[in-house]
PDB file of C-alpha atoms in Angstrom:
ATOM      1  CA  MET A   1     -75.150-133.296 -74.536  1.00 38.00           C
ATOM      2  CA  LEU A   2     -71.575-132.172 -75.265  1.00 37.00           C
ATOM      3  CA  VAL A   3     -72.602-128.538 -74.781  1.00 37.00           C
ATOM      4  CA  ALA A   4     -74.052-129.353 -71.360  1.00 39.00           C
ATOM      5  CA  ILE A   5     -70.859-131.130 -70.323  1.00 39.00           C
ATOM      6  CA  ALA A   6     -68.744-128.197 -71.527  1.00 40.00           C
ATOM      7  CA  LEU A   7     -70.850-125.693 -69.578  1.00 41.00           C
ATOM      8  CA  VAL A   8     -70.714-127.718 -66.361  1.00 44.00           C
ATOM      9  CA  SER A   9     -66.956-128.284 -66.584  1.00 49.00           C
ATOM     10  CA  CYS A  10     -66.251-124.586 -67.225  1.00 58.00           C
ATOM     11  CA  ASP A  11     -65.392-122.946 -63.927  1.00 75.00           C
ATOM     12  CA  GLU A  12     -63.509-119.752 -64.706  1.00 86.00           C
ATOM     13  CA  ILE A  13     -62.906-118.572 -61.124  1.00 88.00           C
ATOM     14  CA  ARG A  14     -61.407-121.867 -59.909  1.00 93.00           C
ATOM     15  CA  LEU A  15     -57.609-121.756 -59.963  1.00 95.00           C
ATOM     16  CA  PHE A  16     -56.947-124.891 -57.930  1.00 97.00           C
ATOM     17  CA  GLU A  17     -59.091-127.673 -56.518  1.00 97.00           C
ATOM     18  CA  GLU A  18     -58.106-131.016 -55.101  1.00 98.00           C
ATOM     19  CA  ASN A  19     -59.937-133.482 -52.883  1.00 97.00           C
ATOM     20  CA  LYS A  20     -58.288-136.269 -50.928  1.00 98.00           C
ATOM     21  CA  ASP A  21     -60.270-139.390 -50.068  1.00 97.00           C
ATOM     22  CA  LEU A  22     -59.956-140.731 -46.539  1.00 97.00           C
ATOM     23  CA  LYS A  23     -59.396-144.454 -46.107  1.00 96.00           C
ATOM     24  CA  ASP A  24     -62.494-146.266 -44.781  1.00 96.00           C
ATOM     25  CA  ASN A  25     -64.293-142.887 -44.366  1.00 96.00           C
ATOM     26  CA  GLN A  26     -62.216-142.183 -41.258  1.00 96.00           C
ATOM     27  CA  TRP A  27     -60.217-139.102 -40.331  1.00 96.00           C
ATOM     28  CA  LEU A  28     -57.596-140.071 -37.785  1.00 95.00           C
ATOM     29  CA  LEU A  29     -56.630-137.502 -35.159  1.00 94.00           C
ATOM     30  CA  GLN A  30     -52.952-137.638 -36.146  1.00 94.00           C
ATOM     31  CA  ASP A  31     -53.688-137.217 -39.880  1.00 95.00           C
ATOM     32  CA  THR A  32     -53.004-133.777 -41.310  1.00 97.00           C
ATOM     33  CA  ILE A  33     -54.306-133.271 -44.830  1.00 98.00           C
ATOM     34  CA  ALA A  34     -52.220-130.803 -46.840  1.00 98.00           C
ATOM     35  CA  PHE A  35     -52.471-129.137 -50.236  1.00 98.00           C
ATOM     36  CA  THR A  36     -49.706-127.218 -52.021  1.00 98.00           C
ATOM     37  CA  PHE A  37     -50.549-124.572 -54.608  1.00 98.00           C
ATOM     38  CA  THR A  38     -48.876-121.684 -56.415  1.00 97.00           C
ATOM     39  CA  ILE A  39     -49.855-118.019 -56.499  1.00 97.00           C
ATOM     40  CA  ARG A  40     -48.743-116.199 -59.650  1.00 95.00           C
ATOM     41  CA  ASP A  41     -50.561-112.863 -59.329  1.00 94.00           C
ATOM     42  CA  ILE A  42     -50.420-110.968 -56.029  1.00 94.00           C
ATOM     43  CA  GLY A  43     -52.504-108.153 -57.476  1.00 93.00           C
ATOM     44  CA  LYS A  44     -55.693-110.200 -57.164  1.00 95.00           C
ATOM     45  CA  ASP A  45     -57.959-111.208 -54.290  1.00 97.00           C
ATOM     46  CA  TYR A  46     -58.651-114.881 -53.642  1.00 98.00           C
ATOM     47  CA  ASN A  47     -61.184-117.024 -51.807  1.00 98.00           C
ATOM     48  CA  LEU A  48     -59.852-120.114 -50.018  1.00 98.00           C
ATOM     49  CA  LEU A  49     -62.430-122.807 -49.309  1.00 97.00           C
ATOM     50  CA  CYS A  50     -62.551-126.253 -47.738  1.00 97.00           C
ATOM     51  CA  ASN A  51     -64.494-129.064 -49.410  1.00 97.00           C
ATOM     52  CA  ILE A  52     -65.932-131.658 -47.045  1.00 96.00           C
ATOM     53  CA  ARG A  53     -67.620-134.900 -48.046  1.00 95.00           C
ATOM     54  CA  ASN A  54     -69.397-136.893 -45.360  1.00 93.00           C
ATOM     55  CA  THR A  55     -71.726-139.862 -45.144  1.00 92.00           C
ATOM     56  CA  SER A  56     -74.873-140.254 -43.094  1.00 90.00           C
ATOM     57  CA  ASP A  57     -72.739-142.336 -40.689  1.00 91.00           C
ATOM     58  CA  TYR A  58     -71.104-139.169 -39.351  1.00 91.00           C
ATOM     59  CA  PRO A  59     -72.020-139.307 -35.627  1.00 92.00           C
ATOM     60  CA  TYR A  60     -72.402-135.573 -34.855  1.00 92.00           C
ATOM     61  CA  ALA A  61     -74.237-132.515 -36.154  1.00 91.00           C
ATOM     62  CA  ARG A  62     -71.055-130.398 -36.392  1.00 94.00           C
ATOM     63  CA  LEU A  63     -67.502-130.814 -37.570  1.00 96.00           C
ATOM     64  CA  PHE A  64     -64.629-128.857 -36.025  1.00 96.00           C
ATOM     65  CA  LEU A  65     -61.432-128.553 -38.030  1.00 97.00           C
ATOM     66  CA  ASN A  66     -58.356-126.391 -37.924  1.00 97.00           C
ATOM     67  CA  TYR A  67     -56.707-124.953 -41.012  1.00 98.00           C
ATOM     68  CA  SER A  68     -53.250-123.490 -41.351  1.00 98.00           C
ATOM     69  CA  LEU A  69     -51.920-121.484 -44.305  1.00 98.00           C
ATOM     70  CA  ARG A  70     -48.126-121.388 -44.669  1.00 98.00           C
ATOM     71  CA  ASP A  71     -45.803-119.793 -47.193  1.00 96.00           C
ATOM     72  CA  SER A  72     -42.797-121.501 -48.782  1.00 93.00           C
ATOM     73  CA  THR A  73     -40.564-120.640 -45.799  1.00 94.00           C
ATOM     74  CA  GLY A  74     -42.951-122.388 -43.397  1.00 94.00           C
ATOM     75  CA  THR A  75     -44.201-119.127 -41.886  1.00 96.00           C
ATOM     76  CA  THR A  76     -47.818-119.402 -40.746  1.00 97.00           C
ATOM     77  CA  LEU A  77     -49.897-116.698 -42.421  1.00 97.00           C
ATOM     78  CA  SER A  78     -53.306-117.692 -41.078  1.00 97.00           C
ATOM     79  CA  THR A  79     -54.695-120.359 -38.806  1.00 97.00           C
ATOM     80  CA  GLU A  80     -58.137-120.754 -37.340  1.00 97.00           C
ATOM     81  CA  LEU A  81     -60.518-123.261 -35.819  1.00 97.00           C
ATOM     82  CA  LYS A  82     -63.611-123.570 -38.035  1.00 97.00           C
ATOM     83  CA  SER A  83     -66.889-125.350 -37.508  1.00 94.00           C
ATOM     84  CA  LEU A  84     -69.587-126.456 -39.901  1.00 93.00           C
ATOM     85  CA  TYR A  85     -72.986-128.019 -39.314  1.00 90.00           C
ATOM     86  CA  LEU A  86     -73.249-131.182 -41.411  1.00 85.00           C
ATOM     87  CA  PHE A  87     -76.669-132.126 -39.993  1.00 82.00           C
ATOM     88  CA  ASP A  88     -79.527-130.187 -38.423  1.00 80.00           C
ATOM     89  CA  SER A  89     -78.985-130.544 -34.663  1.00 83.00           C
ATOM     90  CA  LYS A  90     -82.718-130.891 -33.946  1.00 84.00           C
ATOM     91  CA  THR A  91     -84.034-132.981 -36.848  1.00 81.00           C
ATOM     92  CA  GLY A  92     -80.893-134.809 -37.920  1.00 77.00           C
ATOM     93  CA  GLN A  93     -81.561-133.872 -41.552  1.00 77.00           C
ATOM     94  CA  PRO A  94     -78.343-133.638 -43.571  1.00 79.00           C
ATOM     95  CA  PHE A  95     -77.106-130.332 -44.964  1.00 77.00           C
ATOM     96  CA  GLY A  96     -74.944-130.002 -48.047  1.00 76.00           C
ATOM     97  CA  ASN A  97     -75.436-131.116 -51.587  1.00 76.00           C
ATOM     98  CA  GLY A  98     -76.641-134.679 -51.861  1.00 72.00           C
ATOM     99  CA  GLY A  99     -74.471-136.927 -53.900  1.00 62.00           C
ATOM    100  CA  ILE A 100     -74.859-140.593 -54.522  1.00 67.00           C
ATOM    101  CA  GLY A 101     -76.815-142.375 -51.795  1.00 71.00           C
ATOM    102  CA  ASP A 102     -75.881-141.142 -48.330  1.00 85.00           C
ATOM    103  CA  VAL A 103     -72.954-138.891 -49.342  1.00 91.00           C
ATOM    104  CA  PHE A 104     -73.117-135.112 -48.851  1.00 90.00           C
ATOM    105  CA  ASP A 105     -70.801-132.352 -50.064  1.00 93.00           C
ATOM    106  CA  HIS A 106     -70.144-129.079 -48.231  1.00 93.00           C
ATOM    107  CA  ARG A 107     -68.037-126.037 -48.957  1.00 94.00           C
ATOM    108  CA  LEU A 108     -66.676-123.945 -46.072  1.00 95.00           C
ATOM    109  CA  MET A 109     -65.203-120.458 -46.608  1.00 96.00           C
ATOM    110  CA  LEU A 110     -61.810-120.176 -44.906  1.00 97.00           C
ATOM    111  CA  LEU A 111     -60.512-116.839 -46.175  1.00 97.00           C
ATOM    112  CA  GLU A 112     -62.555-114.418 -48.267  1.00 97.00           C
ATOM    113  CA  ASN A 113     -61.012-111.725 -50.486  1.00 97.00           C
ATOM    114  CA  TYR A 114     -57.555-112.757 -49.278  1.00 97.00           C
ATOM    115  CA  ARG A 115     -54.531-111.038 -50.795  1.00 96.00           C
ATOM    116  CA  PHE A 116     -51.193-112.842 -50.891  1.00 96.00           C
ATOM    117  CA  LYS A 117     -48.083-110.688 -50.404  1.00 94.00           C
ATOM    118  CA  TYR A 118     -45.716-112.774 -52.531  1.00 95.00           C
ATOM    119  CA  ASN A 119     -45.885-114.974 -55.603  1.00 96.00           C
ATOM    120  CA  GLY A 120     -44.840-118.539 -54.932  1.00 96.00           C
ATOM    121  CA  ARG A 121     -45.824-121.816 -53.330  1.00 97.00           C
ATOM    122  CA  TYR A 122     -48.155-122.065 -50.355  1.00 98.00           C
ATOM    123  CA  THR A 123     -49.462-124.961 -48.284  1.00 98.00           C
ATOM    124  CA  LEU A 124     -52.884-125.201 -46.694  1.00 98.00           C
ATOM    125  CA  SER A 125     -53.354-128.002 -44.173  1.00 98.00           C
ATOM    126  CA  PHE A 126     -56.296-129.338 -42.191  1.00 98.00           C
ATOM    127  CA  ASP A 127     -56.606-131.407 -39.049  1.00 96.00           C
ATOM    128  CA  GLN A 128     -59.751-132.533 -37.282  1.00 96.00           C
ATOM    129  CA  GLN A 129     -60.466-131.102 -33.847  1.00 96.00           C
ATOM    130  CA  MET A 130     -63.201-133.480 -32.682  1.00 95.00           C
ATOM    131  CA  ARG A 131     -60.988-134.990 -29.968  1.00 86.00           C
ATOM    132  CA  LEU A 132     -61.524-138.510 -31.277  1.00 88.00           C
ATOM    133  CA  ASP A 133     -58.712-140.797 -32.342  1.00 93.00           C
ATOM    134  CA  THR A 134     -60.870-141.997 -35.231  1.00 95.00           C
ATOM    135  CA  LEU A 135     -63.593-139.772 -36.657  1.00 95.00           C
ATOM    136  CA  GLY A 136     -65.914-141.837 -38.827  1.00 95.00           C
ATOM    137  CA  GLY A 137     -68.223-140.672 -41.576  1.00 95.00           C
ATOM    138  CA  ILE A 138     -65.814-138.266 -43.299  1.00 96.00           C
ATOM    139  CA  SER A 139     -65.107-139.449 -46.853  1.00 96.00           C
ATOM    140  CA  ALA A 140     -62.913-136.669 -48.229  1.00 97.00           C
ATOM    141  CA  ILE A 141     -61.364-133.299 -47.460  1.00 98.00           C
ATOM    142  CA  GLY A 142     -60.472-130.876 -50.187  1.00 98.00           C
ATOM    143  CA  PHE A 143     -59.230-127.400 -50.933  1.00 98.00           C
ATOM    144  CA  ARG A 144     -60.477-124.916 -53.518  1.00 98.00           C
ATOM    145  CA  LEU A 145     -58.773-121.659 -54.523  1.00 98.00           C
ATOM    146  CA  GLU A 146     -60.871-119.133 -56.413  1.00 97.00           C
ATOM    147  CA  GLU A 147     -60.054-115.810 -57.994  1.00 96.00           C
ATOM    148  CA  VAL A 148     -62.390-113.055 -56.798  1.00 94.00           C
ATOM    149  CA  VAL A 149     -63.976-111.416 -59.820  1.00 87.00           C
ATOM    150  CA  LYS A 150     -64.838-107.786 -59.251  1.00 79.00           C
ATOM    151  CA  GLU A 151     -67.996-106.417 -60.858  1.00 74.00           C
ATOM    152  CA  VAL A 152     -67.348-103.830 -63.522  1.00 68.00           C
ATOM    153  CA  LYS A 153     -69.585-100.756 -63.115  1.00 66.00           C
TER     154      LYS A 153
END
């Protein structure tokens, strides 16, 4: 059993991952969720991903969110509106990995094979773009930074 736990917990490409729970499974329009991380090797490529946890109470098929990547001076390096289907729009069946009960986890690629120009601290922030003051059914938002591992030929 210890070997199985060790294998599951070993994630060599993950450099940073943090998830922030939302109070009462609600993402308020004015709430920006931010993550600060450090880049130490500009010679590598990175994947930046968003983790989303929702419940079956989420009222729509899709989620629209905006991300913004800023360096330590506050300069915006990348920003984009992203969308993700959380449920099948025709059948209502949930997508994502099923968790406990009616909770589902999703991972959304933000930037793939991204190369930072400088070592240092960066901030990635998210805000919901559903045009609702209170968006229910969203349990947590997270950020994952991965090192891209090139295949050796």
